[in-house]
mmCIF file of C-alpha atoms in Angstrom:
data_model
loop_
_atom_site.group_PDB
_atom_site.id
_atom_site.type_symbol
_atom_site.label_atom_id
_atom_site.label_comp_id
_atom_site.label_asym_id
_atom_site.label_seq_id
_atom_site.Cartn_x
_atom_site.Cartn_y
_atom_site.Cartn_z
ATOM 1 C CA MET A 1 113.598 109.051 122.870
ATOM 2 C CA ILE A 2 114.441 111.871 120.470
ATOM 3 C CA ALA A 3 113.816 109.581 117.501
ATOM 4 C CA VAL A 4 110.405 108.632 118.927
ATOM 5 C CA LEU A 5 109.518 112.300 119.295
ATOM 6 C CA ALA A 6 110.614 112.796 115.682
ATOM 7 C CA ILE A 7 108.111 110.142 114.586
ATOM 8 C CA VAL A 8 105.249 111.864 116.410
ATOM 9 C CA LEU A 9 106.263 115.354 115.256
ATOM 10 C CA ILE A 10 106.722 114.475 111.581
ATOM 11 C CA ALA A 11 103.495 112.428 111.483
ATOM 12 C CA THR A 12 101.560 115.326 113.010
ATOM 13 C CA LEU A 13 103.071 117.867 110.607
ATOM 14 C CA ILE A 14 102.198 115.797 107.533
ATOM 15 C CA ALA A 15 98.634 115.315 108.791
ATOM 16 C CA LEU A 16 98.266 119.065 109.404
ATOM 17 C CA PHE A 17 99.686 119.815 105.976
ATOM 18 C CA GLY A 18 96.742 117.881 104.538
ATOM 19 C CA TRP A 19 94.446 120.488 106.088
ATOM 20 C CA LEU A 20 96.544 123.644 105.871
ATOM 21 C CA GLY A 21 98.558 123.106 102.677
ATOM 22 C CA ARG A 22 97.876 124.631 99.310
ATOM 23 C CA PRO A 23 95.426 122.992 96.907
ATOM 24 C CA GLY A 24 97.126 122.011 93.692
ATOM 25 C CA GLU A 25 96.931 119.818 90.627
ATOM 26 C CA GLY A 26 96.115 116.310 91.788
ATOM 27 C CA ASN A 27 97.296 114.290 88.811
ATOM 28 C CA THR A 28 101.087 114.610 88.825
ATOM 29 C CA VAL A 29 104.136 112.424 88.249
ATOM 30 C CA SER A 30 105.056 112.787 91.911
ATOM 31 C CA ARG A 31 101.642 111.472 93.002
ATOM 32 C CA THR A 32 102.150 108.516 90.701
ATOM 33 C CA VAL A 33 105.459 107.735 92.409
ATOM 34 C CA ALA A 34 103.821 108.101 95.840
ATOM 35 C CA LEU A 35 101.070 105.649 94.901
ATOM 36 C CA ALA A 36 103.620 103.241 93.422
ATOM 37 C CA PHE A 37 105.849 103.162 96.494
ATOM 38 C CA PRO A 38 103.857 100.412 98.275
ATOM 39 C CA LEU A 39 104.461 98.288 95.170
ATOM 40 C CA ILE A 40 108.198 98.809 95.652
ATOM 41 C CA ILE A 41 107.869 97.705 99.272
ATOM 42 C CA VAL A 42 105.879 94.527 98.612
ATOM 43 C CA SER A 43 108.137 93.544 95.722
ATOM 44 C CA ALA A 44 111.255 94.065 97.852
ATOM 45 C CA ALA A 45 109.837 92.345 100.948
ATOM 46 C CA ALA A 46 109.371 88.935 99.363
ATOM 47 C CA THR A 47 112.631 89.236 97.431
ATOM 48 C CA ILE A 48 114.652 89.943 100.576
ATOM 49 C CA THR A 49 112.886 87.143 102.453
ATOM 50 C CA ASP A 50 113.766 84.590 99.756
ATOM 51 C CA GLY A 51 117.183 86.025 98.910
ATOM 52 C CA LEU A 52 118.066 89.304 97.221
ATOM 53 C CA THR A 53 120.602 89.256 94.404
ATOM 54 C CA VAL A 54 121.225 91.523 91.432
ATOM 55 C CA SER A 55 118.943 89.449 89.216
ATOM 56 C CA THR A 56 116.023 89.409 91.687
ATOM 57 C CA ALA A 57 116.530 93.137 92.348
ATOM 58 C CA VAL A 58 116.259 93.896 88.638
ATOM 59 C CA CYS A 59 113.201 91.644 88.331
ATOM 60 C CA SER A 60 111.493 93.478 91.200
ATOM 61 C CA ALA A 61 112.267 96.897 89.744
ATOM 62 C CA VAL A 62 111.063 95.940 86.265
ATOM 63 C CA SER A 63 107.812 94.481 87.622
ATOM 64 C CA VAL A 64 107.061 97.714 89.516
ATOM 65 C CA ALA A 65 107.740 99.877 86.452
ATOM 66 C CA LEU A 66 105.766 97.594 84.147
ATOM 67 C CA GLY A 67 102.763 97.475 86.474
ATOM 68 C CA VAL A 68 102.551 101.254 86.747
ATOM 69 C CA VAL A 69 103.093 101.784 83.021
ATOM 70 C CA LEU A 70 100.374 99.220 82.288
ATOM 71 C CA ALA A 71 97.984 101.238 84.474
ATOM 72 C CA SER A 72 98.585 104.148 82.101
ATOM 73 C CA VAL A 73 97.005 102.188 79.245
ATOM 74 C CA LEU A 74 94.088 100.977 81.388
ATOM 75 C CA PRO A 75 92.628 104.284 82.607
ATOM 76 C CA MET A 76 89.670 104.221 84.967
ATOM 77 C CA LYS A 77 87.009 106.127 83.050
ATOM 78 C CA GLY A 78 84.246 105.934 85.616
ATOM 79 C CA PHE A 79 80.871 104.278 85.109
ATOM 80 C CA ALA A 80 77.998 105.061 82.791
ATOM 81 C CA THR A 81 74.631 105.949 84.293
ATOM 82 C CA ASN A 82 73.069 102.709 83.073
ATOM 83 C CA SER A 83 75.957 100.519 84.292
ATOM 84 C CA ARG A 84 75.276 97.312 86.227
ATOM 85 C CA PRO A 85 74.984 98.562 89.816
ATOM 86 C CA GLY A 86 75.757 95.210 91.437
ATOM 87 C CA THR A 87 78.897 94.533 89.422
ATOM 88 C CA THR A 88 79.950 98.160 89.772
ATOM 89 C CA ALA A 89 79.727 97.936 93.559
ATOM 90 C CA VAL A 90 81.708 94.673 93.619
ATOM 91 C CA VAL A 91 84.467 96.223 91.485
ATOM 92 C CA ALA A 92 84.611 99.239 93.777
ATOM 93 C CA MET A 93 84.730 97.103 96.920
ATOM 94 C CA ILE A 94 87.459 94.780 95.628
ATOM 95 C CA SER A 95 89.543 97.672 94.280
ATOM 96 C CA THR A 96 89.275 99.465 97.613
ATOM 97 C CA LEU A 97 90.327 96.387 99.591
ATOM 98 C CA VAL A 98 93.263 95.700 97.270
ATOM 99 C CA VAL A 99 94.687 99.209 97.451
ATOM 100 C CA LEU A 100 94.200 99.290 101.223
ATOM 101 C CA GLY A 101 96.029 95.975 101.387
ATOM 102 C CA LEU A 102 99.000 97.741 99.813
ATOM 103 C CA ALA A 103 98.675 100.466 102.433
ATOM 104 C CA VAL A 104 98.814 97.799 105.150
ATOM 105 C CA ALA A 105 102.037 96.447 103.644
ATOM 106 C CA MET A 106 103.538 99.947 103.627
ATOM 107 C CA VAL A 107 102.579 100.494 107.271
ATOM 108 C CA GLY A 108 104.002 97.105 108.255
ATOM 109 C CA TRP A 109 107.361 97.794 106.610
ATOM 110 C CA SER A 110 107.600 101.325 107.998
ATOM 111 C CA SER A 111 106.680 100.319 111.548
ATOM 112 C CA PHE A 112 109.248 97.512 111.464
ATOM 113 C CA ILE A 113 112.056 99.846 110.361
ATOM 114 C CA LEU A 114 111.051 102.505 112.876
ATOM 115 C CA THR A 115 110.882 99.953 115.701
ATOM 116 C CA VAL A 116 114.348 98.638 114.881
ATOM 117 C CA VAL A 117 115.910 102.075 114.515
ATOM 118 C CA THR A 118 114.256 103.845 117.448
ATOM 119 C CA GLY A 119 113.158 101.052 119.796
ATOM 120 C CA ALA A 120 109.628 102.487 119.813
ATOM 121 C CA ASN A 121 106.645 100.273 120.608
ATOM 122 C CA ARG A 122 105.391 98.796 117.340
ATOM 123 C CA THR A 123 101.682 99.068 118.184
ATOM 124 C CA VAL A 124 101.985 102.733 119.153
ATOM 125 C CA THR A 125 104.014 103.389 115.992
ATOM 126 C CA ILE A 126 101.379 101.774 113.764
ATOM 127 C CA VAL A 127 98.574 103.760 115.394
ATOM 128 C CA ALA A 128 100.501 107.028 114.985
ATOM 129 C CA LEU A 129 101.295 106.346 111.316
ATOM 130 C CA VAL A 130 97.779 105.301 110.279
ATOM 131 C CA VAL A 131 95.962 108.016 112.239
ATOM 132 C CA ALA A 132 98.228 110.679 110.722
ATOM 133 C CA ALA A 133 97.803 109.199 107.216
ATOM 134 C CA THR A 134 94.020 109.179 107.630
ATOM 135 C CA GLY A 135 94.126 112.813 108.736
ATOM 136 C CA PHE A 136 96.275 113.697 105.728
ATOM 137 C CA ALA A 137 93.816 111.960 103.390
ATOM 138 C CA ALA A 138 90.793 113.600 105.023
ATOM 139 C CA GLY A 139 92.276 117.086 104.628
ATOM 140 C CA GLY A 140 92.730 116.778 100.897
ATOM 141 C CA LEU A 141 95.211 119.681 100.628
ATOM 142 C CA GLY A 142 98.950 119.943 100.154
ATOM 143 C CA ARG A 143 99.118 116.814 98.016
ATOM 144 C CA THR A 144 101.275 118.181 95.245
ATOM 145 C CA GLY A 145 103.921 119.694 97.523
ATOM 146 C CA VAL A 146 104.176 116.670 99.807
ATOM 147 C CA ALA A 147 104.250 114.217 96.904
ATOM 148 C CA ARG A 148 106.932 116.219 95.097
ATOM 149 C CA ALA A 149 109.096 116.427 98.209
ATOM 150 C CA GLY A 150 108.648 112.702 98.806
ATOM 151 C CA MET A 151 109.624 111.825 95.247
ATOM 152 C CA ILE A 152 112.755 113.976 95.398
ATOM 153 C CA ALA A 153 113.713 112.458 98.757
ATOM 154 C CA ALA A 154 113.143 108.914 97.474
ATOM 155 C CA ILE A 155 115.236 109.553 94.367
ATOM 156 C CA ALA A 156 118.006 111.073 96.511
ATOM 157 C CA ALA A 157 117.917 108.121 98.940
ATOM 158 C CA ALA A 158 118.091 105.594 96.110
ATOM 159 C CA ALA A 159 120.967 107.467 94.460
ATOM 160 C CA LEU A 160 122.893 107.769 97.743
ATOM 161 C CA LEU A 161 122.404 104.085 98.503
ATOM 162 C CA LEU A 162 123.594 103.105 95.035
ATOM 163 C CA VAL A 163 126.638 105.390 95.227
ATOM 164 C CA ALA A 164 127.439 104.103 98.725
ATOM 165 C CA GLY A 165 127.237 100.561 97.410
ATOM 166 C CA LEU A 166 129.569 101.375 94.542
ATOM 167 C CA LEU A 167 132.126 103.225 96.693
ATOM 168 C CA LEU A 168 131.920 101.452 100.047
ATOM 169 C CA GLY A 169 130.557 98.042 99.114
ATOM 170 C CA THR A 170 131.750 95.210 96.908
ATOM 171 C CA PRO A 171 130.125 95.686 93.491
ATOM 172 C CA GLY A 172 132.643 93.242 92.057
ATOM 173 C CA ARG A 173 130.922 90.473 94.030
ATOM 174 C CA ALA A 174 127.492 91.280 92.619
ATOM 175 C CA PHE A 175 127.430 88.048 90.609
ATOM 176 C CA ASP A 176 129.687 86.138 92.996
ATOM 177 C CA PRO A 177 128.248 86.899 96.470
ATOM 178 C CA VAL A 178 130.406 86.656 99.568
ATOM 179 C CA VAL A 179 127.506 84.730 101.135
ATOM 180 C CA PRO A 180 125.817 82.769 98.341
ATOM 181 C CA VAL A 181 122.018 82.531 98.504
ATOM 182 C CA ASP A 182 119.862 80.267 96.416
ATOM 183 C CA GLY A 183 117.118 82.842 96.073
ATOM 184 C CA PRO A 184 113.549 81.920 95.192
ATOM 185 C CA PRO A 185 112.864 79.369 92.426
ATOM 186 C CA LEU A 186 112.540 80.861 88.962
ATOM 187 C CA MET A 187 108.807 80.212 88.683
ATOM 188 C CA LYS A 188 108.172 81.764 92.085
ATOM 189 C CA THR A 189 110.175 84.842 91.099
ATOM 190 C CA LEU A 190 108.276 85.227 87.842
ATOM 191 C CA GLY A 191 104.944 84.516 89.523
ATOM 192 C CA TYR A 192 105.549 87.167 92.139
ATOM 193 C CA ALA A 193 106.622 89.620 89.442
ATOM 194 C CA VAL A 194 103.351 88.979 87.592
ATOM 195 C CA ILE A 195 101.425 89.689 90.805
ATOM 196 C CA ILE A 196 103.215 93.035 91.208
ATOM 197 C CA VAL A 197 102.375 93.910 87.597
ATOM 198 C CA ILE A 198 98.696 93.049 88.169
ATOM 199 C CA LEU A 199 98.581 95.101 91.374
ATOM 200 C CA GLY A 200 100.007 98.085 89.537
ATOM 201 C CA ALA A 201 97.692 97.703 86.546
ATOM 202 C CA ALA A 202 94.600 97.424 88.773
ATOM 203 C CA HIS A 203 95.527 100.302 91.104
ATOM 204 C CA PRO A 204 92.551 102.712 91.073
ATOM 205 C CA GLY A 205 94.726 105.691 91.982
ATOM 206 C CA LEU A 206 97.107 105.139 89.085
ATOM 207 C CA ARG A 207 94.255 104.419 86.669
ATOM 208 C CA GLY A 208 92.433 107.503 87.911
ATOM 209 C CA ILE A 209 95.421 109.703 87.065
ATOM 210 C CA ALA A 210 95.739 107.944 83.694
ATOM 211 C CA ALA A 211 92.153 108.949 82.869
ATOM 212 C CA THR A 212 93.360 112.533 82.446
ATOM 213 C CA ASN A 213 97.066 112.131 81.701
ATOM 214 C CA ARG A 214 98.543 108.779 80.698
ATOM 215 C CA ARG A 215 101.997 110.200 80.089
ATOM 216 C CA LYS A 216 102.429 111.251 83.710
ATOM 217 C CA VAL A 217 101.610 107.747 84.900
ATOM 218 C CA ALA A 218 104.051 106.211 82.435
ATOM 219 C CA VAL A 219 106.824 108.609 83.464
ATOM 220 C CA GLY A 220 106.036 107.977 87.126
ATOM 221 C CA GLY A 221 106.259 104.243 86.500
ATOM 222 C CA ILE A 222 109.725 104.545 85.000
ATOM 223 C CA ILE A 223 110.891 106.727 87.901
ATOM 224 C CA SER A 224 109.439 104.238 90.401
ATOM 225 C CA GLY A 225 111.298 101.386 88.724
ATOM 226 C CA LEU A 226 114.564 103.340 88.859
ATOM 227 C CA ILE A 227 114.033 104.103 92.553
ATOM 228 C CA ALA A 228 113.431 100.409 93.259
ATOM 229 C CA ALA A 229 116.523 99.434 91.270
ATOM 230 C CA GLY A 230 118.719 101.989 93.040
ATOM 231 C CA ILE A 231 117.603 100.894 96.518
ATOM 232 C CA LEU A 232 117.796 97.142 95.958
ATOM 233 C CA ILE A 233 120.982 97.051 93.886
ATOM 234 C CA GLY A 234 122.630 99.484 96.318
ATOM 235 C CA LEU A 235 121.830 97.069 99.166
ATOM 236 C CA VAL A 236 123.277 94.166 97.174
ATOM 237 C CA PHE A 237 126.525 96.066 96.583
ATOM 238 C CA LEU A 238 126.782 97.151 100.218
ATOM 239 C CA LEU A 239 126.200 93.670 101.624
ATOM 240 C CA GLY A 240 128.610 91.678 99.493
ATOM 241 C CA GLY A 241 126.373 90.663 96.610
ATOM 242 C CA SER A 242 123.372 89.208 98.440
ATOM 243 C CA LEU A 243 120.869 89.789 101.212
ATOM 244 C CA LEU A 244 118.735 87.213 102.986
ATOM 245 C CA TYR A 245 116.553 88.337 105.878
ATOM 246 C CA PRO A 246 117.275 88.089 108.765
ATOM 247 C CA SER A 247 120.637 89.590 107.860
ATOM 248 C CA TRP A 248 123.637 89.498 110.193
ATOM 249 C CA PRO A 249 125.323 92.518 108.521
ATOM 250 C CA LEU A 250 122.151 94.575 108.891
ATOM 251 C CA SER A 251 121.797 93.497 112.528
ATOM 252 C CA ILE A 252 125.343 94.688 113.260
ATOM 253 C CA PHE A 253 124.625 97.949 111.424
ATOM 254 C CA ASN A 254 121.491 98.558 113.507
ATOM 255 C CA SER A 255 123.370 97.837 116.739
ATOM 256 C CA TYR A 256 125.805 100.687 116.061
ATOM 257 C CA PHE A 257 123.276 103.107 114.599
ATOM 258 C CA PRO A 258 124.269 106.675 115.683
ATOM 259 C CA ALA A 259 121.478 108.558 117.443
ATOM 260 C CA SER A 260 121.675 111.475 115.010
ATOM 261 C CA ILE A 261 121.319 109.169 112.010
ATOM 262 C CA ALA A 262 118.456 107.337 113.724
ATOM 263 C CA VAL A 263 116.536 110.612 114.003
ATOM 264 C CA LEU A 264 117.045 111.362 110.303
ATOM 265 C CA VAL A 265 116.012 107.857 109.237
ATOM 266 C CA ALA A 266 112.981 107.921 111.547
ATOM 267 C CA GLY A 267 111.875 111.277 110.173
ATOM 268 C CA PHE A 268 112.324 110.201 106.559
ATOM 269 C CA ILE A 269 110.489 106.875 106.969
ATOM 270 C CA THR A 270 107.673 108.520 108.927
ATOM 271 C CA ALA A 271 107.124 111.254 106.347
ATOM 272 C CA LEU A 272 107.288 108.750 103.492
ATOM 273 C CA CYS A 273 104.832 106.369 105.161
ATOM 274 C CA VAL A 274 102.280 108.956 106.256
ATOM 275 C CA SER A 275 102.195 110.729 102.889
ATOM 276 C CA THR A 276 102.192 107.517 100.863
ATOM 277 C CA VAL A 277 99.550 105.758 102.947
ATOM 278 C CA GLY A 278 97.482 108.958 102.954
ATOM 279 C CA GLU A 279 97.609 109.060 99.152
ATOM 280 C CA THR A 280 96.715 105.378 99.030
ATOM 281 C CA ILE A 281 93.730 105.803 101.356
ATOM 282 C CA ASP A 282 92.506 108.675 99.197
ATOM 283 C CA SER A 283 92.935 106.652 95.999
ATOM 284 C CA SER A 284 90.889 103.812 97.484
ATOM 285 C CA LEU A 285 87.829 106.081 97.203
ATOM 286 C CA ILE A 286 88.204 106.652 93.449
ATOM 287 C CA PRO A 287 86.254 103.498 92.439
ATOM 288 C CA TRP A 288 83.206 104.835 94.309
ATOM 289 C CA GLU A 289 83.017 108.012 92.247
ATOM 290 C CA GLY A 290 80.103 107.842 89.847
ATOM 291 C CA ILE A 291 78.482 104.888 91.599
ATOM 292 C CA ASP A 292 75.916 107.192 93.194
ATOM 293 C CA SER A 293 74.490 108.197 89.826
ATOM 294 C CA ALA A 294 75.047 104.760 88.310
ATOM 295 C CA ALA A 295 73.142 102.959 91.035
ATOM 296 C CA GLY A 296 70.259 105.379 91.361
ATOM 297 C CA ASP A 297 67.584 104.128 93.702
ATOM 298 C CA THR A 298 68.877 100.548 93.552
ATOM 299 C CA MET A 299 71.737 101.025 96.005
ATOM 300 C CA GLY A 300 70.904 104.325 97.658
ATOM 301 C CA LYS A 301 73.317 107.119 98.399
ATOM 302 C CA VAL A 302 77.057 106.499 98.813
ATOM 303 C CA PRO A 303 78.338 107.849 102.178
ATOM 304 C CA SER A 304 80.102 111.222 102.219
ATOM 305 C CA ARG A 305 83.850 111.389 101.655
ATOM 306 C CA PRO A 306 84.842 112.084 105.301
ATOM 307 C CA VAL A 307 82.845 109.049 106.412
ATOM 308 C CA LEU A 308 84.535 106.875 103.797
ATOM 309 C CA VAL A 309 87.993 108.192 104.715
ATOM 310 C CA VAL A 310 87.473 107.357 108.372
ATOM 311 C CA ALA A 311 86.065 103.939 107.473
ATOM 312 C CA VAL A 312 88.951 102.909 105.239
ATOM 313 C CA GLY A 313 91.463 104.424 107.654
ATOM 314 C CA THR A 314 89.994 102.382 110.506
ATOM 315 C CA TRP A 315 90.110 99.216 108.387
ATOM 316 C CA THR A 316 93.746 99.916 107.536
ATOM 317 C CA LEU A 317 94.603 100.397 111.205
ATOM 318 C CA VAL A 318 92.882 97.218 112.382
ATOM 319 C CA VAL A 319 94.476 95.015 109.723
ATOM 320 C CA SER A 320 97.894 96.641 110.228
ATOM 321 C CA LEU A 321 97.821 95.540 113.861
ATOM 322 C CA LEU A 322 97.465 91.885 112.822
ATOM 323 C CA THR A 323 100.361 89.533 112.084
ATOM 324 C CA ILE A 324 100.392 88.900 108.326
ATOM 325 C CA GLN A 325 102.505 86.561 106.216
ATOM 326 C CA VAL A 326 103.771 88.773 103.404
ATOM 327 C CA GLY A 327 103.831 86.197 100.605
ATOM 328 C CA ALA A 328 100.306 84.920 101.219
ATOM 329 C CA TRP A 329 98.982 88.441 101.728
ATOM 330 C CA VAL A 330 100.396 89.802 98.479
ATOM 331 C CA THR A 331 99.281 86.716 96.552
ATOM 332 C CA ALA A 332 95.725 87.173 97.820
ATOM 333 C CA LEU A 333 95.852 90.852 96.824
ATOM 334 C CA GLY A 334 97.069 89.872 93.358
ATOM 335 C CA VAL A 335 94.205 87.425 92.823
ATOM 336 C CA ALA A 336 91.669 89.997 94.023
ATOM 337 C CA ALA A 337 93.212 92.652 91.741
ATOM 338 C CA LEU A 338 92.911 90.327 88.746
ATOM 339 C CA VAL A 339 89.240 89.718 89.551
ATOM 340 C CA ALA A 340 88.682 93.490 89.804
ATOM 341 C CA LEU A 341 90.335 94.034 86.416
ATOM 342 C CA LEU A 342 88.164 91.386 84.751
ATOM 343 C CA LEU A 343 84.948 92.702 86.308
ATOM 344 C CA SER A 344 85.917 96.256 85.416
ATOM 345 C CA ALA A 345 86.338 95.174 81.804
ATOM 346 C CA LEU A 346 82.863 93.620 81.959
ATOM 347 C CA VAL A 347 81.367 96.872 83.249
ATOM 348 C CA ARG A 348 83.202 98.864 80.600
ATOM 349 C CA ARG A 349 81.904 96.555 77.890
ATOM 350 C CA SER A 350 78.364 96.990 79.201
ATOM 351 C CA ASP A 351 78.850 100.775 79.232
ATOM 352 C CA ASP A 352 80.059 100.777 75.637
ATOM 353 C CA SER A 353 77.070 98.705 74.547
ATOM 354 C CA GLY A 354 74.719 101.094 76.371
ATOM 355 C CA ALA A 355 76.368 104.086 74.745
ATOM 356 C CA VAL A 356 75.487 102.683 71.340
ATOM 357 C CA SER A 357 71.857 101.952 72.249
ATOM 358 C CA GLY A 358 70.897 105.469 73.343
ATOM 359 C CA PRO A 359 72.276 108.964 73.871
ATOM 360 C CA GLU A 360 71.060 109.214 77.451
ATOM 361 C CA SER A 361 73.271 106.286 78.473
ATOM 362 C CA SER A 362 76.529 107.656 77.157
ATOM 363 C CA THR A 363 77.456 109.874 80.093
ATOM 364 C CA ILE A 364 80.685 108.895 81.797
ATOM 365 C CA ASN A 365 81.498 110.125 85.262
ATOM 366 C CA GLU A 366 85.174 110.939 84.966
ATOM 367 C CA PRO A 367 87.232 110.630 88.165
ATOM 368 C CA ARG A 368 87.973 114.095 89.450
ATOM 369 C CA SER A 369 91.443 115.151 90.452
ATOM 370 C CA THR A 370 92.303 115.073 94.140
ATOM 371 C CA ALA A 371 92.183 118.833 94.290
ATOM 372 C CA ASP A 372 88.571 118.809 93.080
ATOM 373 C CA ARG A 373 87.264 115.897 95.139
ATOM 374 C CA SER A 374 85.628 117.493 98.150
ATOM 375 C CA SER A 375 82.954 114.863 98.680
ATOM 376 C CA LEU A 376 81.539 111.595 97.508
ATOM 377 C CA GLY A 377 77.899 110.725 97.375
ATOM 378 C CA GLY A 378 76.717 114.299 97.657
#
């Protein structure tokens, strides 16, 4: 019961911080790590389902880092005033759905862990997490402080897990597991890694930060990869060199979970989920910036930011309540992200051609930092 109250309390505090916190610089390394965390989750989820070993853990970590770093060289520059309105709208819609799909994966993982640790009702947990994340995104304040605290906590958790694996686990069995697992086939592993890279490269939040500071995105990508490596390799060391869900060792561990530790874990997962999903919901609006002026009278006015936040938050909640097969879901997101990247390149090429043809068509609507984005479409 105390752990359940911790979930509600922490979720409410993070949501309020979005309204009462200090405005700050939006494009930071810590925000990059926050936006990349759902990539860590989706890469780890399929790996653990098929069989986690040192090699698959390293592959997952590298794919996360590479995807984020690639986003730093593909900045989202906005859209020129003469850009194709139809294609622009399709790119924005697909990008929004893809990044919200990552938010759904983050909510699914968090609600599962919280349900196991606290015994809370999963539906109620999902509603609490998404509503709080939507409130955090709608507020638009306190991003820098929350993101920085989350990054420090994630680094500390990864380091502690790795040290615990080295000291309390069996690192000597890393390449000779106590319980051998076949793991996924090589082509499936590589294919999934490519999908993670594409999802990172197409992420509008990461590309939006890269539009003003590529270095921060690259550094954030490296940190994200190290966090993923620390968490996954630490688990491998702790569990005798392999992990295949459902895991008997983890089930035994959960059965004897001390109440005090359960509260700490519940608080940490709740804060991480609410802040990360809130950042992700906010980043899903970045592709719509500049569309208002690009479309002109053809498409009409884009709805205001609060309306969009509520809309995407509601979509995230509804889909999070559904039962989703992780592999198929992430594969579909990867295909959609690739389509968005290709269409975005087409729009960019059209913008560049228009910039050459006349001075009035050379204006680019740069994505504003989170601290400056008070509204969309007005």
